[in-house]
């Protein structure tokens, strides 16, 4: 057991038992003592010149703290690590902690600390007692630039907008700032959200139907009204010419009984007006896109020109697009 002065006990407590070599030297220890503590397994060297005053696995917060202490006072948390800090649910799991540092910094990535030099740091970063966290818009764009598949990028963009972490204008500003450097995937995902899709599975359904030579324009999350102007439930997608509504049914959304009851109410409200509702799961869309497209095409062909829903009017949902 190592005794620290009250001042350094407080520092260690605040930093969750993570201290830098410089801090430990100021606390009165020397390098040989640090070496012996680590060698005996009482402490651990978690990053260069950065120590955990304990043995065992680091928590997510300890990884973040150690990475920022190693990267330097000007470092900002970004990417998936920042999104996890904000509470995003759908980011790919990772132990890496991504940070941006000023372009003049010479600190390099090491261990779980992944460091990128930036021409400009995030002026909208949120400052916490231990480290600054990039704004959600900056963190989403930085995370997307390090991903190689469209699906997780779609999920991040959709969650950022739907859960109110950021808005389209802020995302557009960050995409513009990043220019063309590894932004192809987020530009595509952003365009899908602007066009009306609200989730990654919806975007995959949109992509699935876009290749159809038979289907007319599909409205995404449109506003539906009765002849007397009463608002109707909004389906995920709608083929107006055939009165076919499409719903993407997520197990997460329907897990609670009240959510399932709300879905049934929406279904019944549209069905009684003659609208055919087709339900697809994210797994169906992902694994059997040709079959999903065929089912929608067949429903459209069978119902094209039906007049039973002549009293239902569909309007595209306006978007808060870039610059708005």
mmCIF file with all atom_site columns, N, CA, C and O in Angstrom, residues 102-150:
data_model
loop_
_atom_site.group_PDB
_atom_site.id
_atom_site.type_symbol
_atom_site.label_atom_id
_atom_site.label_alt_id
_atom_site.label_comp_id
_atom_site.label_asym_id
_atom_site.label_entity_id
_atom_site.label_seq_id
_atom_site.pdbx_PDB_ins_code
_atom_site.Cartn_x
_atom_site.Cartn_y
_atom_site.Cartn_z
_atom_site.occupancy
_atom_site.B_iso_or_equiv
_atom_site.pdbx_formal_charge
_atom_site.auth_seq_id
_atom_site.auth_comp_id
_atom_site.auth_asym_id
_atom_site.auth_atom_id
_atom_site.pdbx_PDB_model_num
ATOM 1   N N  . UNK A 1 102 ? -3.684  19.535 -31.403 1.00 0.00 ? 102 UNK A N  1
ATOM 2   C CA . UNK A 1 102 ? -3.269  20.583 -32.344 1.00 0.00 ? 102 UNK A CA 1
ATOM 3   C C  . UNK A 1 102 ? -2.238  20.049 -33.338 1.00 0.00 ? 102 UNK A C  1
ATOM 4   O O  . UNK A 1 102 ? -1.468  19.134 -33.029 1.00 0.00 ? 102 UNK A O  1
ATOM 5   N N  . UNK A 1 103 ? -2.225  20.631 -34.507 1.00 0.00 ? 103 UNK A N  1
ATOM 6   C CA . UNK A 1 103 ? -1.364  20.137 -35.576 1.00 0.00 ? 103 UNK A CA 1
ATOM 7   C C  . UNK A 1 103 ? 0.114   20.204 -35.210 1.00 0.00 ? 103 UNK A C  1
ATOM 8   O O  . UNK A 1 103 ? 0.925   19.416 -35.728 1.00 0.00 ? 103 UNK A O  1
ATOM 9   N N  . UNK A 1 104 ? 0.485   21.105 -34.326 1.00 0.00 ? 104 UNK A N  1
ATOM 10  C CA . UNK A 1 104 ? 1.892   21.232 -33.948 1.00 0.00 ? 104 UNK A CA 1
ATOM 11  C C  . UNK A 1 104 ? 2.330   20.173 -32.933 1.00 0.00 ? 104 UNK A C  1
ATOM 12  O O  . UNK A 1 104 ? 3.514   20.030 -32.634 1.00 0.00 ? 104 UNK A O  1
ATOM 13  N N  . UNK A 1 105 ? 1.375   19.429 -32.367 1.00 0.00 ? 105 UNK A N  1
ATOM 14  C CA . UNK A 1 105 ? 1.709   18.430 -31.358 1.00 0.00 ? 105 UNK A CA 1
ATOM 15  C C  . UNK A 1 105 ? 2.523   17.292 -31.968 1.00 0.00 ? 105 UNK A C  1
ATOM 16  O O  . UNK A 1 105 ? 2.312   16.903 -33.114 1.00 0.00 ? 105 UNK A O  1
ATOM 17  N N  . UNK A 1 106 ? 3.437   16.742 -31.212 1.00 0.00 ? 106 UNK A N  1
ATOM 18  C CA . UNK A 1 106 ? 4.262   15.628 -31.670 1.00 0.00 ? 106 UNK A CA 1
ATOM 19  C C  . UNK A 1 106 ? 3.851   14.307 -31.016 1.00 0.00 ? 106 UNK A C  1
ATOM 20  O O  . UNK A 1 106 ? 4.499   13.294 -31.217 1.00 0.00 ? 106 UNK A O  1
ATOM 21  N N  . UNK A 1 107 ? 2.792   14.323 -30.230 1.00 0.00 ? 107 UNK A N  1
ATOM 22  C CA . UNK A 1 107 ? 2.364   13.098 -29.557 1.00 0.00 ? 107 UNK A CA 1
ATOM 23  C C  . UNK A 1 107 ? 1.819   12.108 -30.579 1.00 0.00 ? 107 UNK A C  1
ATOM 24  O O  . UNK A 1 107 ? 1.035   12.465 -31.457 1.00 0.00 ? 107 UNK A O  1
ATOM 25  N N  . UNK A 1 108 ? 2.227   10.842 -30.462 1.00 0.00 ? 108 UNK A N  1
ATOM 26  C CA . UNK A 1 108 ? 1.800   9.798  -31.397 1.00 0.00 ? 108 UNK A CA 1
ATOM 27  C C  . UNK A 1 108 ? 0.889   8.794  -30.705 1.00 0.00 ? 108 UNK A C  1
ATOM 28  O O  . UNK A 1 108 ? 0.902   8.663  -29.477 1.00 0.00 ? 108 UNK A O  1
ATOM 29  N N  . UNK A 1 109 ? 0.134   8.059  -31.507 1.00 0.00 ? 109 UNK A N  1
ATOM 30  C CA . UNK A 1 109 ? -0.754  7.037  -30.966 1.00 0.00 ? 109 UNK A CA 1
ATOM 31  C C  . UNK A 1 109 ? 0.046   5.970  -30.232 1.00 0.00 ? 109 UNK A C  1
ATOM 32  O O  . UNK A 1 109 ? 1.168   5.629  -30.621 1.00 0.00 ? 109 UNK A O  1
ATOM 33  N N  . UNK A 1 110 ? -0.555  5.438  -29.179 1.00 0.00 ? 110 UNK A N  1
ATOM 34  C CA . UNK A 1 110 ? 0.073   4.353  -28.429 1.00 0.00 ? 110 UNK A CA 1
ATOM 35  C C  . UNK A 1 110 ? -1.012  3.601  -27.673 1.00 0.00 ? 110 UNK A C  1
ATOM 36  O O  . UNK A 1 110 ? -1.884  4.220  -27.043 1.00 0.00 ? 110 UNK A O  1
ATOM 37  N N  . UNK A 1 111 ? -0.964  2.275  -27.722 1.00 0.00 ? 111 UNK A N  1
ATOM 38  C CA . UNK A 1 111 ? -1.951  1.484  -27.000 1.00 0.00 ? 111 UNK A CA 1
ATOM 39  C C  . UNK A 1 111 ? -3.366  1.831  -27.405 1.00 0.00 ? 111 UNK A C  1
ATOM 40  O O  . UNK A 1 111 ? -3.698  1.885  -28.588 1.00 0.00 ? 111 UNK A O  1
ATOM 41  N N  . UNK A 1 112 ? -4.214  2.085  -26.404 1.00 0.00 ? 112 UNK A N  1
ATOM 42  C CA . UNK A 1 112 ? -5.606  2.399  -26.722 1.00 0.00 ? 112 UNK A CA 1
ATOM 43  C C  . UNK A 1 112 ? -5.816  3.867  -27.076 1.00 0.00 ? 112 UNK A C  1
ATOM 44  O O  . UNK A 1 112 ? -6.933  4.267  -27.436 1.00 0.00 ? 112 UNK A O  1
ATOM 45  N N  . UNK A 1 113 ? -4.795  4.686  -26.975 1.00 0.00 ? 113 UNK A N  1
ATOM 46  C CA . UNK A 1 113 ? -4.908  6.104  -27.330 1.00 0.00 ? 113 UNK A CA 1
ATOM 47  C C  . UNK A 1 113 ? -4.581  6.294  -28.812 1.00 0.00 ? 113 UNK A C  1
ATOM 48  O O  . UNK A 1 113 ? -3.449  6.093  -29.235 1.00 0.00 ? 113 UNK A O  1
ATOM 49  N N  . UNK A 1 114 ? -5.596  6.641  -29.586 1.00 0.00 ? 114 UNK A N  1
ATOM 50  C CA . UNK A 1 114 ? -5.442  6.853  -31.031 1.00 0.00 ? 114 UNK A CA 1
ATOM 51  C C  . UNK A 1 114 ? -5.519  8.357  -31.274 1.00 0.00 ? 114 UNK A C  1
ATOM 52  O O  . UNK A 1 114 ? -6.563  8.983  -31.072 1.00 0.00 ? 114 UNK A O  1
ATOM 53  N N  . UNK A 1 115 ? -4.403  8.923  -31.714 1.00 0.00 ? 115 UNK A N  1
ATOM 54  C CA . UNK A 1 115 ? -4.262  10.380 -31.783 1.00 0.00 ? 115 UNK A CA 1
ATOM 55  C C  . UNK A 1 115 ? -4.171  10.841 -33.232 1.00 0.00 ? 115 UNK A C  1
ATOM 56  O O  . UNK A 1 115 ? -3.439  10.260 -34.037 1.00 0.00 ? 115 UNK A O  1
ATOM 57  N N  . UNK A 1 116 ? -4.936  11.881 -33.564 1.00 0.00 ? 116 UNK A N  1
ATOM 58  C CA . UNK A 1 116 ? -4.871  12.498 -34.888 1.00 0.00 ? 116 UNK A CA 1
ATOM 59  C C  . UNK A 1 116 ? -4.615  13.989 -34.714 1.00 0.00 ? 116 UNK A C  1
ATOM 60  O O  . UNK A 1 116 ? -5.230  14.637 -33.849 1.00 0.00 ? 116 UNK A O  1
ATOM 61  N N  . UNK A 1 117 ? -3.711  14.520 -35.504 1.00 0.00 ? 117 UNK A N  1
ATOM 62  C CA . UNK A 1 117 ? -3.459  15.959 -35.480 1.00 0.00 ? 117 UNK A CA 1
ATOM 63  C C  . UNK A 1 117 ? -4.509  16.656 -36.337 1.00 0.00 ? 117 UNK A C  1
ATOM 64  O O  . UNK A 1 117 ? -4.860  16.188 -37.414 1.00 0.00 ? 117 UNK A O  1
ATOM 65  N N  . UNK A 1 118 ? -5.008  17.773 -35.860 1.00 0.00 ? 118 UNK A N  1
ATOM 66  C CA . UNK A 1 118 ? -6.061  18.503 -36.551 1.00 0.00 ? 118 UNK A CA 1
ATOM 67  C C  . UNK A 1 118 ? -5.644  19.946 -36.776 1.00 0.00 ? 118 UNK A C  1
ATOM 68  O O  . UNK A 1 118 ? -5.040  20.571 -35.897 1.00 0.00 ? 118 UNK A O  1
ATOM 69  N N  . UNK A 1 119 ? -5.987  20.459 -37.946 1.00 0.00 ? 119 UNK A N  1
ATOM 70  C CA . UNK A 1 119 ? -5.701  21.864 -38.226 1.00 0.00 ? 119 UNK A CA 1
ATOM 71  C C  . UNK A 1 119 ? -6.506  22.771 -37.314 1.00 0.00 ? 119 UNK A C  1
ATOM 72  O O  . UNK A 1 119 ? -6.042  23.839 -36.899 1.00 0.00 ? 119 UNK A O  1
ATOM 73  N N  . UNK A 1 120 ? -7.741  22.333 -37.006 1.00 0.00 ? 120 UNK A N  1
ATOM 74  C CA . UNK A 1 120 ? -8.589  23.105 -36.093 1.00 0.00 ? 120 UNK A CA 1
ATOM 75  C C  . UNK A 1 120 ? -9.219  22.163 -35.079 1.00 0.00 ? 120 UNK A C  1
ATOM 76  O O  . UNK A 1 120 ? -9.770  21.126 -35.453 1.00 0.00 ? 120 UNK A O  1
ATOM 77  N N  . UNK A 1 121 ? -9.142  22.524 -33.817 1.00 0.00 ? 121 UNK A N  1
ATOM 78  C CA . UNK A 1 121 ? -9.858  21.779 -32.789 1.00 0.00 ? 121 UNK A CA 1
ATOM 79  C C  . UNK A 1 121 ? -11.326 22.208 -32.804 1.00 0.00 ? 121 UNK A C  1
ATOM 80  O O  . UNK A 1 121 ? -11.710 23.148 -33.503 1.00 0.00 ? 121 UNK A O  1
ATOM 81  N N  . UNK A 1 122 ? -12.145 21.508 -32.044 1.00 0.00 ? 122 UNK A N  1
ATOM 82  C CA . UNK A 1 122 ? -13.580 21.776 -32.046 1.00 0.00 ? 122 UNK A CA 1
ATOM 83  C C  . UNK A 1 122 ? -13.901 22.933 -31.098 1.00 0.00 ? 122 UNK A C  1
ATOM 84  O O  . UNK A 1 122 ? -13.782 22.789 -29.872 1.00 0.00 ? 122 UNK A O  1
ATOM 85  N N  . UNK A 1 123 ? -14.317 24.044 -31.673 1.00 0.00 ? 123 UNK A N  1
ATOM 86  C CA . UNK A 1 123 ? -14.663 25.216 -30.861 1.00 0.00 ? 123 UNK A CA 1
ATOM 87  C C  . UNK A 1 123 ? -15.925 24.979 -30.036 1.00 0.00 ? 123 UNK A C  1
ATOM 88  O O  . UNK A 1 123 ? -16.181 25.694 -29.060 1.00 0.00 ? 123 UNK A O  1
ATOM 89  N N  . UNK A 1 124 ? -16.716 23.970 -30.409 1.00 0.00 ? 124 UNK A N  1
ATOM 90  C CA . UNK A 1 124 ? -17.961 23.674 -29.697 1.00 0.00 ? 124 UNK A CA 1
ATOM 91  C C  . UNK A 1 124 ? -17.812 22.495 -28.753 1.00 0.00 ? 124 UNK A C  1
ATOM 92  O O  . UNK A 1 124 ? -18.812 21.926 -28.299 1.00 0.00 ? 124 UNK A O  1
ATOM 93  N N  . UNK A 1 125 ? -16.587 22.106 -28.455 1.00 0.00 ? 125 UNK A N  1
ATOM 94  C CA . UNK A 1 125 ? -16.358 20.974 -27.550 1.00 0.00 ? 125 UNK A CA 1
ATOM 95  C C  . UNK A 1 125 ? -16.956 21.262 -26.178 1.00 0.00 ? 125 UNK A C  1
ATOM 96  O O  . UNK A 1 125 ? -16.961 22.402 -25.707 1.00 0.00 ? 125 UNK A O  1
ATOM 97  N N  . UNK A 1 126 ? -17.446 20.202 -25.539 1.00 0.00 ? 126 UNK A N  1
ATOM 98  C CA . UNK A 1 126 ? -17.990 20.336 -24.188 1.00 0.00 ? 126 UNK A CA 1
ATOM 99  C C  . UNK A 1 126 ? -16.866 20.101 -23.188 1.00 0.00 ? 126 UNK A C  1
ATOM 100 O O  . UNK A 1 126 ? -16.152 19.105 -23.257 1.00 0.00 ? 126 UNK A O  1
ATOM 101 N N  . UNK A 1 127 ? -16.706 21.006 -22.239 1.00 0.00 ? 127 UNK A N  1
ATOM 102 C CA . UNK A 1 127 ? -15.618 20.902 -21.281 1.00 0.00 ? 127 UNK A CA 1
ATOM 103 C C  . UNK A 1 127 ? -16.116 20.236 -19.996 1.00 0.00 ? 127 UNK A C  1
ATOM 104 O O  . UNK A 1 127 ? -17.084 20.670 -19.392 1.00 0.00 ? 127 UNK A O  1
ATOM 105 N N  . UNK A 1 128 ? -15.441 19.160 -19.624 1.00 0.00 ? 128 UNK A N  1
ATOM 106 C CA . UNK A 1 128 ? -15.733 18.445 -18.395 1.00 0.00 ? 128 UNK A CA 1
ATOM 107 C C  . UNK A 1 128 ? -14.573 18.676 -17.430 1.00 0.00 ? 128 UNK A C  1
ATOM 108 O O  . UNK A 1 128 ? -13.541 19.211 -17.824 1.00 0.00 ? 128 UNK A O  1
ATOM 109 N N  . UNK A 1 129 ? -14.703 18.267 -16.174 1.00 0.00 ? 129 UNK A N  1
ATOM 110 C CA . UNK A 1 129 ? -13.596 18.502 -15.229 1.00 0.00 ? 129 UNK A CA 1
ATOM 111 C C  . UNK A 1 129 ? -12.283 17.846 -15.631 1.00 0.00 ? 129 UNK A C  1
ATOM 112 O O  . UNK A 1 129 ? -11.208 18.325 -15.221 1.00 0.00 ? 129 UNK A O  1
ATOM 113 N N  . UNK A 1 130 ? -12.320 16.779 -16.431 1.00 0.00 ? 130 UNK A N  1
ATOM 114 C CA . UNK A 1 130 ? -11.089 16.049 -16.748 1.00 0.00 ? 130 UNK A CA 1
ATOM 115 C C  . UNK A 1 130 ? -10.630 16.175 -18.192 1.00 0.00 ? 130 UNK A C  1
ATOM 116 O O  . UNK A 1 130 ? -9.444  16.041 -18.472 1.00 0.00 ? 130 UNK A O  1
ATOM 117 N N  . UNK A 1 131 ? -11.567 16.400 -19.105 1.00 0.00 ? 131 UNK A N  1
ATOM 118 C CA . UNK A 1 131 ? -11.166 16.470 -20.517 1.00 0.00 ? 131 UNK A CA 1
ATOM 119 C C  . UNK A 1 131 ? -12.292 17.108 -21.331 1.00 0.00 ? 131 UNK A C  1
ATOM 120 O O  . UNK A 1 131 ? -13.459 17.029 -20.959 1.00 0.00 ? 131 UNK A O  1
ATOM 121 N N  . UNK A 1 132 ? -11.937 17.730 -22.468 1.00 0.00 ? 132 UNK A N  1
ATOM 122 C CA . UNK A 1 132 ? -12.956 18.252 -23.376 1.00 0.00 ? 132 UNK A CA 1
ATOM 123 C C  . UNK A 1 132 ? -13.458 17.157 -24.310 1.00 0.00 ? 132 UNK A C  1
ATOM 124 O O  . UNK A 1 132 ? -12.679 16.301 -24.749 1.00 0.00 ? 132 UNK A O  1
ATOM 125 N N  . UNK A 1 133 ? -14.740 17.184 -24.617 1.00 0.00 ? 133 UNK A N  1
ATOM 126 C CA . UNK A 1 133 ? -15.370 16.204 -25.506 1.00 0.00 ? 133 UNK A CA 1
ATOM 127 C C  . UNK A 1 133 ? -15.905 16.940 -26.728 1.00 0.00 ? 133 UNK A C  1
ATOM 128 O O  . UNK A 1 133 ? -16.678 17.895 -26.591 1.00 0.00 ? 133 UNK A O  1
ATOM 129 N N  . UNK A 1 134 ? -15.494 16.515 -27.901 1.00 0.00 ? 134 UNK A N  1
ATOM 130 C CA . UNK A 1 134 ? -15.965 17.159 -29.121 1.00 0.00 ? 134 UNK A CA 1
ATOM 131 C C  . UNK A 1 134 ? -17.489 17.140 -29.193 1.00 0.00 ? 134 UNK A C  1
ATOM 132 O O  . UNK A 1 134 ? -18.144 16.242 -28.654 1.00 0.00 ? 134 UNK A O  1
ATOM 133 N N  . UNK A 1 135 ? -18.058 18.125 -29.865 1.00 0.00 ? 135 UNK A N  1
ATOM 134 C CA . UNK A 1 135 ? -19.499 18.182 -30.056 1.00 0.00 ? 135 UNK A CA 1
ATOM 135 C C  . UNK A 1 135 ? -19.975 16.916 -30.753 1.00 0.00 ? 135 UNK A C  1
ATOM 136 O O  . UNK A 1 135 ? -19.208 16.258 -31.473 1.00 0.00 ? 135 UNK A O  1
ATOM 137 N N  . UNK A 1 136 ? -21.241 16.512 -30.556 1.00 0.00 ? 136 UNK A N  1
ATOM 138 C CA . UNK A 1 136 ? -21.734 15.302 -31.216 1.00 0.00 ? 136 UNK A CA 1
ATOM 139 C C  . UNK A 1 136 ? -21.543 15.312 -32.730 1.00 0.00 ? 136 UNK A C  1
ATOM 140 O O  . UNK A 1 136 ? -21.180 14.281 -33.317 1.00 0.00 ? 136 UNK A O  1
ATOM 141 N N  . UNK A 1 137 ? -21.763 16.463 -33.376 1.00 0.00 ? 137 UNK A N  1
ATOM 142 C CA . UNK A 1 137 ? -21.606 16.526 -34.829 1.00 0.00 ? 137 UNK A CA 1
ATOM 143 C C  . UNK A 1 137 ? -20.167 16.225 -35.235 1.00 0.00 ? 137 UNK A C  1
ATOM 144 O O  . UNK A 1 137 ? -19.909 15.435 -36.158 1.00 0.00 ? 137 UNK A O  1
ATOM 145 N N  . UNK A 1 138 ? -19.203 16.844 -34.546 1.00 0.00 ? 138 UNK A N  1
ATOM 146 C CA . UNK A 1 138 ? -17.793 16.597 -34.865 1.00 0.00 ? 138 UNK A CA 1
ATOM 147 C C  . UNK A 1 138 ? -17.431 15.135 -34.578 1.00 0.00 ? 138 UNK A C  1
ATOM 148 O O  . UNK A 1 138 ? -16.722 14.492 -35.359 1.00 0.00 ? 138 UNK A O  1
ATOM 149 N N  . UNK A 1 139 ? -17.904 14.606 -33.454 1.00 0.00 ? 139 UNK A N  1
ATOM 150 C CA . UNK A 1 139 ? -17.581 13.233 -33.086 1.00 0.00 ? 139 UNK A CA 1
ATOM 151 C C  . UNK A 1 139 ? -18.164 12.230 -34.080 1.00 0.00 ? 139 UNK A C  1
ATOM 152 O O  . UNK A 1 139 ? -17.516 11.230 -34.422 1.00 0.00 ? 139 UNK A O  1
ATOM 153 N N  . UNK A 1 140 ? -19.390 12.474 -34.548 1.00 0.00 ? 140 UNK A N  1
ATOM 154 C CA . UNK A 1 140 ? -19.999 11.578 -35.537 1.00 0.00 ? 140 UNK A CA 1
ATOM 155 C C  . UNK A 1 140 ? -19.178 11.560 -36.824 1.00 0.00 ? 140 UNK A C  1
ATOM 156 O O  . UNK A 1 140 ? -18.888 10.501 -37.384 1.00 0.00 ? 140 UNK A O  1
ATOM 157 N N  . UNK A 1 141 ? -18.810 12.731 -37.303 1.00 0.00 ? 141 UNK A N  1
ATOM 158 C CA . UNK A 1 141 ? -18.039 12.803 -38.548 1.00 0.00 ? 141 UNK A CA 1
ATOM 159 C C  . UNK A 1 141 ? -16.667 12.156 -38.369 1.00 0.00 ? 141 UNK A C  1
ATOM 160 O O  . UNK A 1 141 ? -16.211 11.394 -39.221 1.00 0.00 ? 141 UNK A O  1
ATOM 161 N N  . UNK A 1 142 ? -16.009 12.428 -37.249 1.00 0.00 ? 142 UNK A N  1
ATOM 162 C CA . UNK A 1 142 ? -14.696 11.819 -37.012 1.00 0.00 ? 142 UNK A CA 1
ATOM 163 C C  . UNK A 1 142 ? -14.808 10.304 -36.908 1.00 0.00 ? 142 UNK A C  1
ATOM 164 O O  . UNK A 1 142 ? -13.943 9.573  -37.413 1.00 0.00 ? 142 UNK A O  1
ATOM 165 N N  . UNK A 1 143 ? -15.859 9.807  -36.244 1.00 0.00 ? 143 UNK A N  1
ATOM 166 C CA . UNK A 1 143 ? -16.048 8.355  -36.136 1.00 0.00 ? 143 UNK A CA 1
ATOM 167 C C  . UNK A 1 143 ? -16.303 7.740  -37.507 1.00 0.00 ? 143 UNK A C  1
ATOM 168 O O  . UNK A 1 143 ? -15.730 6.699  -37.856 1.00 0.00 ? 143 UNK A O  1
ATOM 169 N N  . UNK A 1 144 ? -17.152 8.387  -38.301 1.00 0.00 ? 144 UNK A N  1
ATOM 170 C CA . UNK A 1 144 ? -17.499 7.858  -39.621 1.00 0.00 ? 144 UNK A CA 1
ATOM 171 C C  . UNK A 1 144 ? -16.283 7.789  -40.538 1.00 0.00 ? 144 UNK A C  1
ATOM 172 O O  . UNK A 1 144 ? -16.160 6.882  -41.364 1.00 0.00 ? 144 UNK A O  1
ATOM 173 N N  . UNK A 1 145 ? -15.379 8.735  -40.388 1.00 0.00 ? 145 UNK A N  1
ATOM 174 C CA . UNK A 1 145 ? -14.190 8.751  -41.254 1.00 0.00 ? 145 UNK A CA 1
ATOM 175 C C  . UNK A 1 145 ? -13.268 7.571  -40.971 1.00 0.00 ? 145 UNK A C  1
ATOM 176 O O  . UNK A 1 145 ? -12.440 7.206  -41.815 1.00 0.00 ? 145 UNK A O  1
ATOM 177 N N  . UNK A 1 146 ? -13.405 6.951  -39.799 1.00 0.00 ? 146 UNK A N  1
ATOM 178 C CA . UNK A 1 146 ? -12.566 5.801  -39.460 1.00 0.00 ? 146 UNK A CA 1
ATOM 179 C C  . UNK A 1 146 ? -13.273 4.471  -39.703 1.00 0.00 ? 146 UNK A C  1
ATOM 180 O O  . UNK A 1 146 ? -12.686 3.412  -39.495 1.00 0.00 ? 146 UNK A O  1
ATOM 181 N N  . UNK A 1 147 ? -14.546 4.510  -40.103 1.00 0.00 ? 147 UNK A N  1
ATOM 182 C CA . UNK A 1 147 ? -15.293 3.282  -40.377 1.00 0.00 ? 147 UNK A CA 1
ATOM 183 C C  . UNK A 1 147 ? -15.207 2.931  -41.854 1.00 0.00 ? 147 UNK A C  1
ATOM 184 O O  . UNK A 1 147 ? -15.035 3.806  -42.700 1.00 0.00 ? 147 UNK A O  1
ATOM 185 N N  . UNK A 1 148 ? -15.365 1.649  -42.150 1.00 0.00 ? 148 UNK A N  1
ATOM 186 C CA . UNK A 1 148 ? -15.197 1.184  -43.527 1.00 0.00 ? 148 UNK A CA 1
ATOM 187 C C  . UNK A 1 148 ? -16.461 0.604  -44.129 1.00 0.00 ? 148 UNK A C  1
ATOM 188 O O  . UNK A 1 148 ? -16.470 0.171  -45.275 1.00 0.00 ? 148 UNK A O  1
ATOM 189 N N  . UNK A 1 149 ? -17.541 0.565  -43.352 1.00 0.00 ? 149 UNK A N  1
ATOM 190 C CA . UNK A 1 149 ? -18.804 0.025  -43.844 1.00 0.00 ? 149 UNK A CA 1
ATOM 191 C C  . UNK A 1 149 ? -19.913 1.053  -43.668 1.00 0.00 ? 149 UNK A C  1
ATOM 192 O O  . UNK A 1 149 ? -19.914 1.821  -42.696 1.00 0.00 ? 149 UNK A O  1
ATOM 193 N N  . UNK A 1 150 ? -20.860 1.044  -44.600 1.00 0.00 ? 150 UNK A N  1
ATOM 194 C CA . UNK A 1 150 ? -21.923 2.047  -44.599 1.00 0.00 ? 150 UNK A CA 1
ATOM 195 C C  . UNK A 1 150 ? -22.914 1.835  -43.465 1.00 0.00 ? 150 UNK A C  1
ATOM 196 O O  . UNK A 1 150 ? -23.416 2.802  -42.895 1.00 0.00 ? 150 UNK A O  1
#
